[in-house]
Structures are given as C-alpha cells and as structure tokens.
XYZ file of C-alpha atoms in Angstrom:
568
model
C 210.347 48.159 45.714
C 211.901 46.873 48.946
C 214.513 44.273 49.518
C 215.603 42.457 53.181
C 218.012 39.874 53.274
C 221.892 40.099 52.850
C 222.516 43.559 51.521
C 224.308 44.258 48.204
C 226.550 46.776 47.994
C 225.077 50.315 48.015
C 227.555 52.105 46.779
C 230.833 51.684 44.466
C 232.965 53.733 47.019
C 232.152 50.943 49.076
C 233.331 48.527 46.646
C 231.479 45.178 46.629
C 233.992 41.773 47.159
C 231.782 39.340 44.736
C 230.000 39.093 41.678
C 226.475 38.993 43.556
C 227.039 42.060 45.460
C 227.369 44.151 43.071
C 224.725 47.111 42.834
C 223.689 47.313 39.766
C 221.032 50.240 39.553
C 224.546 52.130 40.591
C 226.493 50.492 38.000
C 224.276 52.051 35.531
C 223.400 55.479 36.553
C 227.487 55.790 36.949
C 227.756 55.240 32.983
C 225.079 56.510 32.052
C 225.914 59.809 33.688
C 229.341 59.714 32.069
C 227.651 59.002 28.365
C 225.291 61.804 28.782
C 228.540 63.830 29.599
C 230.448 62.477 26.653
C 227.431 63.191 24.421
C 226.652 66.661 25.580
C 230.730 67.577 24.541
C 230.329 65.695 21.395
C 227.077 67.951 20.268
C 229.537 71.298 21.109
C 231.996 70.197 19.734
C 234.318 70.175 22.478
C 236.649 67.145 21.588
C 239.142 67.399 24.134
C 236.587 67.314 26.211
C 235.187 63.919 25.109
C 238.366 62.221 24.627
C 239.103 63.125 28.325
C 235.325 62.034 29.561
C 235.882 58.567 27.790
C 239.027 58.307 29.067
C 237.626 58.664 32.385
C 234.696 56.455 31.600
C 237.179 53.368 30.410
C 238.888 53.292 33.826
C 235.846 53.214 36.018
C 234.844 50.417 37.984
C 231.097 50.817 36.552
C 232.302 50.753 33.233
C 234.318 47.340 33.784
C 231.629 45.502 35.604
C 229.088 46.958 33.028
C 230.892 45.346 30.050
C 231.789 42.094 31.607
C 227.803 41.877 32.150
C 226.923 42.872 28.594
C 229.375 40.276 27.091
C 228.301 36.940 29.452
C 224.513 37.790 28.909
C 224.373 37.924 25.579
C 223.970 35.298 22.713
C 227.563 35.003 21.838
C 228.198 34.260 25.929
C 228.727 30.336 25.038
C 231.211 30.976 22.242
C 235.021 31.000 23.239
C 237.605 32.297 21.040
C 241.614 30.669 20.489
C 241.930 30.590 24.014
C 238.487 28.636 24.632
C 238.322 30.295 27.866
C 234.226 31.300 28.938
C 233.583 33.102 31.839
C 230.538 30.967 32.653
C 230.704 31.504 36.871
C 230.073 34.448 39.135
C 233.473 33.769 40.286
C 235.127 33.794 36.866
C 233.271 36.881 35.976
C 234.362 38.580 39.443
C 237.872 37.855 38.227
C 237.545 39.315 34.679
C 236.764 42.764 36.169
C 240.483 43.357 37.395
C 241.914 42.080 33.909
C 240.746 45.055 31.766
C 243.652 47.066 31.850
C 244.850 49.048 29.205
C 248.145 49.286 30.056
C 250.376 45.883 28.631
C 246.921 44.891 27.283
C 247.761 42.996 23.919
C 244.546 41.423 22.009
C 244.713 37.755 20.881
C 244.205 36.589 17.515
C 240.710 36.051 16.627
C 238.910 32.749 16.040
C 237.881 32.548 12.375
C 234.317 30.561 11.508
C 232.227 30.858 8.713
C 228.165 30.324 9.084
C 225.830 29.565 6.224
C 224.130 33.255 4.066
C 220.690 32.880 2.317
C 222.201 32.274 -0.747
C 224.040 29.377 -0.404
C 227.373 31.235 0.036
C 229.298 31.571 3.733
C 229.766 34.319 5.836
C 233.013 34.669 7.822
C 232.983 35.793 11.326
C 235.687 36.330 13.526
C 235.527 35.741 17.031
C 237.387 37.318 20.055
C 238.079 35.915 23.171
C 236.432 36.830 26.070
C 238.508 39.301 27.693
C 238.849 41.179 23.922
C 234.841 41.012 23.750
C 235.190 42.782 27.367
C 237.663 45.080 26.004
C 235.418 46.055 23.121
C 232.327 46.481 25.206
C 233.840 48.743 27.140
C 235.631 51.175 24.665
C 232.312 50.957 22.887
C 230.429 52.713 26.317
C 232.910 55.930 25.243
C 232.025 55.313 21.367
C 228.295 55.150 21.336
C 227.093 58.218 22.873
C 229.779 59.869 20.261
C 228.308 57.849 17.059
C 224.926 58.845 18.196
C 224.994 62.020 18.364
C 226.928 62.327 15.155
C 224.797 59.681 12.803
C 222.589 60.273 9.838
C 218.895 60.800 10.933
C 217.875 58.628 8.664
C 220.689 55.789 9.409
C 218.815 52.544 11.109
C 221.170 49.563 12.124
C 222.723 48.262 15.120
C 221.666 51.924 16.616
C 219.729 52.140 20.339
C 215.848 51.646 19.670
C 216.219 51.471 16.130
C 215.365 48.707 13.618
C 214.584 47.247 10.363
C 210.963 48.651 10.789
C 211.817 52.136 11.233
C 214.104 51.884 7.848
C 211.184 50.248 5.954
C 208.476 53.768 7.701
C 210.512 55.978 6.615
C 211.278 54.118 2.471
C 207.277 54.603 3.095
C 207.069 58.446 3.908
C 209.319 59.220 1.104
C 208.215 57.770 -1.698
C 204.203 56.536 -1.028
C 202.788 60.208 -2.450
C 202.006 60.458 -5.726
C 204.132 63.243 -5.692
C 207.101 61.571 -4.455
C 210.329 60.083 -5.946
C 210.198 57.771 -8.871
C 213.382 56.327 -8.872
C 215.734 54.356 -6.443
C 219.262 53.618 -6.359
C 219.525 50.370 -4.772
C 222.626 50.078 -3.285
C 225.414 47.173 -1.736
C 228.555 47.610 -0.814
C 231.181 44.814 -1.402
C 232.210 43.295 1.370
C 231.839 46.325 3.470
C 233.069 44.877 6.501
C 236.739 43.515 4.820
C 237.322 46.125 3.223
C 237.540 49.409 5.992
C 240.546 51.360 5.818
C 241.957 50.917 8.654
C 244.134 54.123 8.349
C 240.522 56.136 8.016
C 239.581 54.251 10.914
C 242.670 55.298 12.933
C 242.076 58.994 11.928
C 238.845 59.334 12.281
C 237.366 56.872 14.742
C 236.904 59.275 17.921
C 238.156 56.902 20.480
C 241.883 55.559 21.682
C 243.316 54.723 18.615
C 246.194 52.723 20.295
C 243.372 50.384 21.359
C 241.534 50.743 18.360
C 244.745 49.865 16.201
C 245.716 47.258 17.946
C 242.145 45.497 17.706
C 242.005 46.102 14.010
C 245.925 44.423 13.530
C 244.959 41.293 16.011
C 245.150 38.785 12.586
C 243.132 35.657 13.155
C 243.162 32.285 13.205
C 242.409 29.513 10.733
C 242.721 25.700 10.411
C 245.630 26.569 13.027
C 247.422 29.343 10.508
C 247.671 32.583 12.133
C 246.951 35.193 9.332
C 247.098 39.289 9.119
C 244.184 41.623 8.979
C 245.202 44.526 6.905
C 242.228 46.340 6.245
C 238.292 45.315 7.180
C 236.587 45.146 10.713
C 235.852 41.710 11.842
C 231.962 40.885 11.856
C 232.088 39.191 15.183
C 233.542 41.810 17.490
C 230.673 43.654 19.882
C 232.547 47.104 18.593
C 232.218 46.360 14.167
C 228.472 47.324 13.927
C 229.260 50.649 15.188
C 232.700 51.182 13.527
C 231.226 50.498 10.632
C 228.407 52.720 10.882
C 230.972 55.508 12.435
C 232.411 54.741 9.042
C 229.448 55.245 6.912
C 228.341 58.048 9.239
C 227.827 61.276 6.521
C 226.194 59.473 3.696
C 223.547 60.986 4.033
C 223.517 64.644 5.460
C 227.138 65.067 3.627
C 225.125 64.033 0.255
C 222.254 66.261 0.791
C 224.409 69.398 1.681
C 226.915 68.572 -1.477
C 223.684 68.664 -3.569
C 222.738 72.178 -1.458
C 225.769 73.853 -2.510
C 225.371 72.787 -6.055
C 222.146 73.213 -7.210
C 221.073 75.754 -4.114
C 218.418 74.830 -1.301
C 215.193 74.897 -3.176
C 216.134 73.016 -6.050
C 218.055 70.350 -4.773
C 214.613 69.490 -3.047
C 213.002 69.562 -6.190
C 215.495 66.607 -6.915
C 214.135 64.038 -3.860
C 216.716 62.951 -3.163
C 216.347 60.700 0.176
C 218.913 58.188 2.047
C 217.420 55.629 4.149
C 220.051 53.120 5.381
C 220.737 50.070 7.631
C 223.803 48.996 8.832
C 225.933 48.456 5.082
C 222.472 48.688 2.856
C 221.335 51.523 1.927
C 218.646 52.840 -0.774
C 218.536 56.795 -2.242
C 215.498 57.899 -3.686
C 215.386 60.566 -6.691
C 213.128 62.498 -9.061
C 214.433 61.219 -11.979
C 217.390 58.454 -13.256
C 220.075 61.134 -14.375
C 220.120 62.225 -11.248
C 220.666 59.365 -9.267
C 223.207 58.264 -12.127
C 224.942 61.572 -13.130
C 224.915 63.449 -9.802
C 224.226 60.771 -6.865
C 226.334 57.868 -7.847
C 229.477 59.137 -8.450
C 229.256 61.253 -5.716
C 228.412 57.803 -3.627
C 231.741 56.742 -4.839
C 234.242 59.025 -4.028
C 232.377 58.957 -0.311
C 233.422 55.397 -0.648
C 236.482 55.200 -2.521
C 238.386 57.289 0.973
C 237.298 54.743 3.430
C 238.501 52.029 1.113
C 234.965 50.685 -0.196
C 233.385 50.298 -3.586
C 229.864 49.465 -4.361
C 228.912 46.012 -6.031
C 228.707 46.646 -9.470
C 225.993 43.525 -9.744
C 223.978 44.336 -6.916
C 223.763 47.801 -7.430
C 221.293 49.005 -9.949
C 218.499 51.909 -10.549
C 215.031 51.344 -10.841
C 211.532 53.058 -11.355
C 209.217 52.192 -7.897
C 206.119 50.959 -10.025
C 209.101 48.073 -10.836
C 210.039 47.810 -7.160
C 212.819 46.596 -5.369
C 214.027 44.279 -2.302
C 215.229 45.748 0.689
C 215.658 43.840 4.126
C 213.256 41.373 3.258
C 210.608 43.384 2.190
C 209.614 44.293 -1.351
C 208.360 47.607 -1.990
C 206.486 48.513 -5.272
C 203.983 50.844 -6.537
C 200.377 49.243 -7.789
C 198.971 52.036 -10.109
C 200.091 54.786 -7.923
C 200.247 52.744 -4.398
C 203.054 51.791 -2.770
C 202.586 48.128 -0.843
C 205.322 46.688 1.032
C 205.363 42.812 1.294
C 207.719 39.906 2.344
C 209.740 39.970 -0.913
C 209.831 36.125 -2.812
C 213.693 35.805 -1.885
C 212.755 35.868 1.731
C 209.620 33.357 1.635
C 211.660 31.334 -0.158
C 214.732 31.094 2.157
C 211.938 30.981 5.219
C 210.472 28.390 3.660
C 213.500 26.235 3.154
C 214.751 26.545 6.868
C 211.651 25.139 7.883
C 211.249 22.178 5.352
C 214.831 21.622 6.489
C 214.160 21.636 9.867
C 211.076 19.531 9.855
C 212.459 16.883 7.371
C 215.849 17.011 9.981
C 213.208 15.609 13.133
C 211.673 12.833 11.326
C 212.152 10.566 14.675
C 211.411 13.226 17.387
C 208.374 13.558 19.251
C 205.097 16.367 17.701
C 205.720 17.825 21.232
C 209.555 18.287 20.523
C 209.059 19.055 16.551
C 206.157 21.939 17.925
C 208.792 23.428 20.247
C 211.351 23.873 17.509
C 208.845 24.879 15.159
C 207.162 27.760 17.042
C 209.961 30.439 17.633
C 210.523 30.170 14.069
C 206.980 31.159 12.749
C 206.831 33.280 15.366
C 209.470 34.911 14.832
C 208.919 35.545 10.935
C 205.405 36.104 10.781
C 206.039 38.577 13.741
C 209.243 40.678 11.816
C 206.779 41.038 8.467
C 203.715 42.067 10.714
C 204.149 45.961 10.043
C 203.757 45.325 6.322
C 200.868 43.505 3.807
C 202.079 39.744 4.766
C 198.111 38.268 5.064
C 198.610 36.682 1.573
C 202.365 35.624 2.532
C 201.110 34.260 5.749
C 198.410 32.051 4.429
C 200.746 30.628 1.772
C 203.458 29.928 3.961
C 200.845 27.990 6.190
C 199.622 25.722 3.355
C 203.403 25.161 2.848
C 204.478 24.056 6.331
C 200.925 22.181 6.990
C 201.946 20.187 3.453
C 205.544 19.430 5.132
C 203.943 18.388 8.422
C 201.200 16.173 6.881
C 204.080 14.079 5.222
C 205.961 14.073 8.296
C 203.361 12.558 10.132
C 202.191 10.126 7.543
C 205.884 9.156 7.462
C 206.103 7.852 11.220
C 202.926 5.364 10.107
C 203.131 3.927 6.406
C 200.408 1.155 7.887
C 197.680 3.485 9.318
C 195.263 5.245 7.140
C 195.167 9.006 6.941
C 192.259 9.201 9.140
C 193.772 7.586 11.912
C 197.045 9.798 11.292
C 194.446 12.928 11.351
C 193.353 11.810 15.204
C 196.392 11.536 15.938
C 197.843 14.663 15.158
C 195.895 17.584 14.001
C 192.726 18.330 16.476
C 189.997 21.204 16.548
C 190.420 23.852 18.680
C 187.668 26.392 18.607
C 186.305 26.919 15.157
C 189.718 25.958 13.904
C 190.807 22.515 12.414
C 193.557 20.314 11.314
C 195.657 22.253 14.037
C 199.195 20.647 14.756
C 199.298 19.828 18.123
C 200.505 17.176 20.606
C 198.713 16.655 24.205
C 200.786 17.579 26.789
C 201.171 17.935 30.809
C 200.582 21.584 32.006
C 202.727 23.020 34.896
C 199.262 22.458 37.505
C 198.781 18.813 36.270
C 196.501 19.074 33.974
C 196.301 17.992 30.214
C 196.325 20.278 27.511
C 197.658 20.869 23.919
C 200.733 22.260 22.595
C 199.517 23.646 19.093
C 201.810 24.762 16.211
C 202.326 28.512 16.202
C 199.108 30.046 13.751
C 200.863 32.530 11.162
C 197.991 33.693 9.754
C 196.602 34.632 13.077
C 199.619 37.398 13.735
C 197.921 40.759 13.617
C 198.816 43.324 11.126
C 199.835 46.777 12.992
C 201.450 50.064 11.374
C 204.492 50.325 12.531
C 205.303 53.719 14.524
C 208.402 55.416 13.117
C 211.184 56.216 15.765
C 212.230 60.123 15.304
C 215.028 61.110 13.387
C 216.889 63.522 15.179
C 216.414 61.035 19.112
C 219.718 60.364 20.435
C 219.066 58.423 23.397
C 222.247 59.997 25.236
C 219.945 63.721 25.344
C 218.342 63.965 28.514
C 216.059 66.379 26.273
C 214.463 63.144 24.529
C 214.297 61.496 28.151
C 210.852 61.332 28.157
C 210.530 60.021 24.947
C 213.398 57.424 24.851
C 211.281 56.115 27.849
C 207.749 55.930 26.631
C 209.423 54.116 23.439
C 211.071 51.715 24.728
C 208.050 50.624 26.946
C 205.880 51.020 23.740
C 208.362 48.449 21.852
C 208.773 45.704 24.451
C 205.282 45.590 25.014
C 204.772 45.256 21.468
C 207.965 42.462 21.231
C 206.132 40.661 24.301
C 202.200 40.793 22.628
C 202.301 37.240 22.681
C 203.126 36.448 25.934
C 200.573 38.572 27.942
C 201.178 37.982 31.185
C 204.822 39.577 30.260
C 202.732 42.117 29.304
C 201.114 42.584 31.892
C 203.734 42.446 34.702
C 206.077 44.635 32.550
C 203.153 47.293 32.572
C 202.463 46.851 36.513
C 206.794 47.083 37.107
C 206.864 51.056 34.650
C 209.092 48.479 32.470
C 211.935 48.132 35.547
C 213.606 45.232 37.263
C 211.917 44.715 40.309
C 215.031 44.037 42.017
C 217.496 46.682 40.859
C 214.935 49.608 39.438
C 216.542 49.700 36.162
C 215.034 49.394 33.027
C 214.493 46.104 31.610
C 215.072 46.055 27.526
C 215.828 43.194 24.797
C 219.430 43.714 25.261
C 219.407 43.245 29.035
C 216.841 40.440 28.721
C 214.890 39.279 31.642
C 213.905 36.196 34.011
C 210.611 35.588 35.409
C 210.625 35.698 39.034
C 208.428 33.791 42.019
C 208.314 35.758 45.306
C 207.053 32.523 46.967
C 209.039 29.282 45.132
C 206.742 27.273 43.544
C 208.510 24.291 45.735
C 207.277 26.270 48.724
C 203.655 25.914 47.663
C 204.163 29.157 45.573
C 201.371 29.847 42.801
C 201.819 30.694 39.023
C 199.516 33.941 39.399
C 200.455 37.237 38.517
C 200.333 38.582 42.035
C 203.261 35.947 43.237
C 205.579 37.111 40.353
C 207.629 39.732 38.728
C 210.493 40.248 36.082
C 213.971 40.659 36.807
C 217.433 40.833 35.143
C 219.214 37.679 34.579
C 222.238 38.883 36.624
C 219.727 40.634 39.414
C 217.414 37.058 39.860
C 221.070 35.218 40.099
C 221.727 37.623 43.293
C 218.667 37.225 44.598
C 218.697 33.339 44.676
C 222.331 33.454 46.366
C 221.614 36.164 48.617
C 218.414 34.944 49.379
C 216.840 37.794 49.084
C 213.231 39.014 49.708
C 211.464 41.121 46.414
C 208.298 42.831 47.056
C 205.733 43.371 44.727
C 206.573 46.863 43.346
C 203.528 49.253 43.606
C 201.610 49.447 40.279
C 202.825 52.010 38.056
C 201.180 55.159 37.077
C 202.407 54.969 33.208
C-alpha cells in the first residue's frame, strides 16, 4: 500500500496540527502496545504494575485521539447530552483532544430518555455528553484488557469477538448429549444495571476510582429536575457494559470451584453444572433440580446479594430441557432426546409486529422507499437466527409480511382489480413469483428492480464457537484473534459480495492506514479514480477504508493504490 500526496503525520513525536493528519496505523499500535502491557501484568498478577501502565495509557496522546474517534463514529455520534454539544467537524473533534484532562475534570449530569422494550414496558437510558462519552472511552482502553483477561470463559456480552451466537454453541455443547444436563436454571436479574453497588464498584473496579466515582455520582437529568444516582450504572455510558460484566465477572469459575471444594473434583462434575452467560442473562445447567435449587441458587444469591443485586423472583424459574426455555431469542428444547434451537414465539412475535408497524406507518410512500426500509430489517433478523433451525420460522414470517404488503398495495388502489395491483407490484424473477419489487434506475443508467429482501432464501450455517480461554489482549492468540475476525466479517458481509471480495484481496485492512477494518471501526467504500472523473464501479478501481481514513484522504487529496492481493 502506497500513498503520495500531502503527507500525514508519521509519527506522534512529531505531533500532527489537525484532525486529518493524524496517523492512525500509529495511533493504534501505540494502545495497543500499552493494552498488551496492561494485560500481560493483569495475568501475573502484578497490580501495581497495571494501575501504573493505565495510568500511563490515559495520558497519552494515542489514547485521547483514539477515544475521541471511537465516540464520533459510532451510532450514538448524533446524540448530545444536557449540554447538546456534538462534535460533528474535524475541527471540533481536533479541539476535544486537549479537553480530556483529568485534573479539574468534573462530569455533567446525564441526559435521561427512555426507548420502547419488547414488552410494551420502557427502558431508561442515560446519556452523557460528549466529552464524558470521551472520558469513558478512554478509561475503558485501561479497563478492557484488565476485564478480559479476568472474565468467565464462558461469559459472552459486550466482550471483543464475542456474541449472542457463541452463548447459544456453547448452551448446545453442554446439554445436546444424551448424557448431558437435564435441568436449567433460567436466570434474570432485576434491574441489574440500577441496582450496582456502587461501593463494590469503587473497591473492586481495577481502574481510577476518583474517575470512576465521580462518573457513577454524576445524577441525571429529567423533565429539567436534576436527580441523584445512588447506586446502578447508567445503560447509556460506552464504560456500563463492561462495569457490569467486571461486576458479574466470577459467576461462573467462583461457582464451579465453591462446588469443587464441597463435593471434591470428580463429583461436582458428576453434578453438570454449566454457566453460560451474556451480558445480565445468564442460564446454569444441572444434573438434577435439587441441585440447581438446594446448592446453585442460593449460592447465586449471596454472589448477588454483595454487589447489591437480587434475581427476579418471576423470571427466574427451573426447568427440565425436554420443556425448554427462551434465551436471547432463541428457544432451546429437547425433541425425544434432541436438542433444536429455534427463534422462540416471543421473538417472531415482537419481529413481526415491528414490521406490520412499520409497513402500516408508510401507507403513502413510494414501493421503492417502503423496500428500502423494509430490507435491513429482514435482513437483519433472518440473518441473527441463521445459525439455528429458523427454515420453518422463515417461511412463516414471509407469508406474514407478503399478507401485510398485499393489503398495503391494494390500499393505494381501492378502484383497480387485484390483477392489475399484481403487475404493478409483485413481478417474477427467475423461477420465483409474486416478488415485491419496484423498478428502479441503476447507478450505470440502466433499469432494474429493487426486490424485497427473501427470508427464506438466508442460508442456514453452524455457527463456529469462539474459544473460551481467547483474550484478544495475548499476543499468544494473535494468530487466532486474526483469522477470526476475518472469518466473522466475511461472514457479517455474505450478502454484499463484492465487500467480500475486496475485504479478502485488502488481508481484512484499511487500504489507507493498514489497520484492521472490524464492525466497530466500520468502513467506507473507496474509488481510486472518482466516478465524476470517468471512474468505474469495478472491483479493480476500489477498495475499503475507515470512515475517519477516506475523510483524510478526500481533504488531503491523497493517492491510494491498490494494495497487493493478500496471501490469507
């Protein structure tokens, strides 16, 4: 990869004077190096050590301009807290750097909002301001390579390469034998996020706990009335995922070795007793009910009961696997002896719904528009239940929407007959028919059709487990942090092959800055000739970039070069 033009700065000892000369590639290899540091003391032990390291890291110039980066790319960029201040310019972003000090650093109140839950009730969220999002991101560089190398193996949310899928694999190793556990302990936690200690938090949260306090006793704002936070972190903050998972951090291996000591090695195995947990949820597997009710659960609770917590005493309950249960949207069950996993009805349902609501919400817009609002939605759903058996869900769900879409377009024309509405409308496209789609312009001038996204065409694929024991802060698991993060944003980009396809020619890095492009960093596609220039859509006139990293290259007017194909 080669780049002529304006140079960006090379180096942070030669510190660069705007936004767009910042080098990036050095940005990150100057944290990431620190975070490998402060993870390598963590795993001996050695807690001076990382207290010192993050101190270090927290007063870097890498670590600033990495966290103002992380907090205006991401979806929450276009959301201002009280002060309604957004740092929406290069310049305003160059500015932001120099205000995160720690010293005389006071955090405003946040803004409280609530958005809508599945079931009908609200969830509260409260939102920082920019600068305290900043503030957060930053102290969280420090954090993270300390939380993971200290989590539960088996612990799955808001953790580096980690997801829903892998929690679901591994509910699916431990109990689809006929020889494995029989019972589950279902578990919720009430209001797991309002209720933290903060005094646990304070004593046990390795990281500045000045900062940490003063974050937690911010109060926030509502309907104009300021009002205190005494306990809880605020779902909002870029920093409350992993506090809370710091929090819940034990569950599991602490459980397992109390069980150990008890019973002794070999027979506490004999009891099967598994944790598998995302984020706040959580389900423990068992060979039998007294165990999960006599030994497991009050155990559970007094794990709880120090960090200020409590499980809900109505969504908490024990069951036998052949009766199944729901667990992040999936319901798993045993069919004479066979575990399936499928979208569970509570999540169809609620699916369902959004989309009725959204289609009977457009009755005036255009297909084309309706299509376009339409398609990340399926997509999105049919492509989050793909790991599991969703074929029956999928077809289902596409009788449901075609039904909605059918009356929506026999709506618009009360006078025409439904064949006419059928013309106009739904087409044949291959061997398939009654397809939703509206004709539109392509990008080269010629006509084409914009069809609704096909559920029941979303391949099935086995989902492939993420280790337990990868921390991605090891340079040991290097080489496998690497191949799986190409392996899962190929697989989040299937649909969009030439993504694919330029990701795979680019080893899965910016072709700009050489660093690796994920979900988090997002990315932009690229022309090397402009398309006003006479520049073609083809693969060979374009790459991917960073967001940040195509802004500089547009103001710097900078040449990129086709990186030479990769030999991964």
């Amino acid at each position: 990869m080669k780049v002529s033009g304006r140079k960006t700065g090379s180096a942070l000892s030669h510190a660069p004077d705007n936004w767009h000369a910042i080098d990036w590639r050095r940005v990150e290899r100057n944290v990431r190096g620190m975070q490998i540091r402060i993870a390598k003391a963590t795993r001996e032990g050695n807690w001076r050590r990382v207290k010192a390291l993050q101190r270090m890291l927290t007063r870097t110039l890498s670590a600033k301009l990495y966290a103002v980066r992380r907090v205006t790319q991401n979806q929450g960029a276009r959301t201002a807290g009280v002060d309604r201040e957004l740092w929406d310019s290069p310049e305003s972003r160059w500015l932001a750097v120099g205000r995160l000090k720690r010293h005389g650093y006071k955090p405003l109140p946040l803004r409280r909002v609530f958005i809508p839950k599945a079931n009908g009730k609200e969830r509260p969220l409260g939102i920082p301001t920019m600068r305290d999002r900043a503030m957060q991101a930053l102290y969280l560089l420090g954090l993270e390579p300390v939380a993971e190398s200290t989590s539960d193996p088996n612990s799955y949310g808001f953790r580096l390469n980690r997801s829903t899928a892998d929690a679901m694999s591994q509910i699916f190793v431990v109990m689809a034998r006929r020889s494995s556990a029989q019972w589950v302990l279902e578990a919720d936690i009430k209001g797991c996020f309002d209720h933290i200690n903060h005094k646990w938090l304070e004593n046990h949260v390795p990281m500045d706990s000045v900062i940490l306090r003063k974050w937690l006793k911010a109060g926030l704002i509502y309907k104009g009335q300021l009002q205190a936070t005494e306990a809880g972190t605020p779902q909002g903050g870029i920093i409350s995922p992993t506090l809370a998972n710091v929090t819940l951090n034990g569950l599991e291996r602490e459980l397992i070795a109390h069980l150990g000591a008890k019973f002794g090695i070999g027979k506490a195995k004999k009891l099967k007793v598994n944790v598998v947990r995302y984020a706040d949820d959580f389900v423990i597997t068992g060979d039998s009910k007294e165990v999960l009710e006599q030994e497991v659960r009050p155990w559970i609770d007094a794990f709880l009961e120090t960090r200020g917590l409590q499980l809900s005493e109505e969504k908490t309950r024990i069951v036998r696997i052949d009766e199944g249960f729901d667990f992040l949207g999936w319901n798993f069950r045993k069919y004479s002896g066979t575990l399936l996993i499928k979208p569970s009805r509570k999540n169809v349902q609620t699916f369902y719904r959004k989309v009725a609501d959204t289609i009977s919400g457009h009755k005036a817009v255009k297909q084309e528009e309706l299509i376009r609002l339409l398609n990340p939605m399926l997509r999105g759903w049919a492509q989050y239940h793909s790991p599991v058996v969703a074929k029956q869900a999928y077809s289902r769900m596409e009788s449901l929407v075609f039904y909605r879409l059918w009356r929506w377009s026999k709506r618009r024309h009360p006078n025409k007959n439904a064949e006419w509405v059928k013309r106009k409308y739904f087409h044949s496209i291959g061997n398939r028919h009654w397809v939703f789609a509206a004709p539109v312009v392509q990008e080269d001038g010629s006509k084409g059709l914009l069809e609704l996204y096909q559920i029941s065409g979303t391949d099935i694929r086995r989902h492939r487990k993420v280790k337990g024991e990868f921390n991605p802060f090891d340079p040991l698991w290097e080489q496998y942090s690497e191949q799986l993060r190409q392996d899962r944003m190929e697989y989040s980009m299937r649909y969009r092959k030439q993504w694919v396809a330029l990701y795979k020619s680019q080893g899965g890095m910016c072709a700009h800055c050489g660093w690796a492009l994920t979900n988090e960093t997002s990315w932009h596609d690229h022309h090397l000739e402009y398309r006003m220039h006479g520049g073609t859509d083809s693969l060979s006139n374009r790459v991917l970039l960073h967001p940040d990293c195509h802004r500089q290259v547009h103001v710097g007017k900078l040449v990129v070069t086709k990186p030479a194909p990769s030999l991964h």
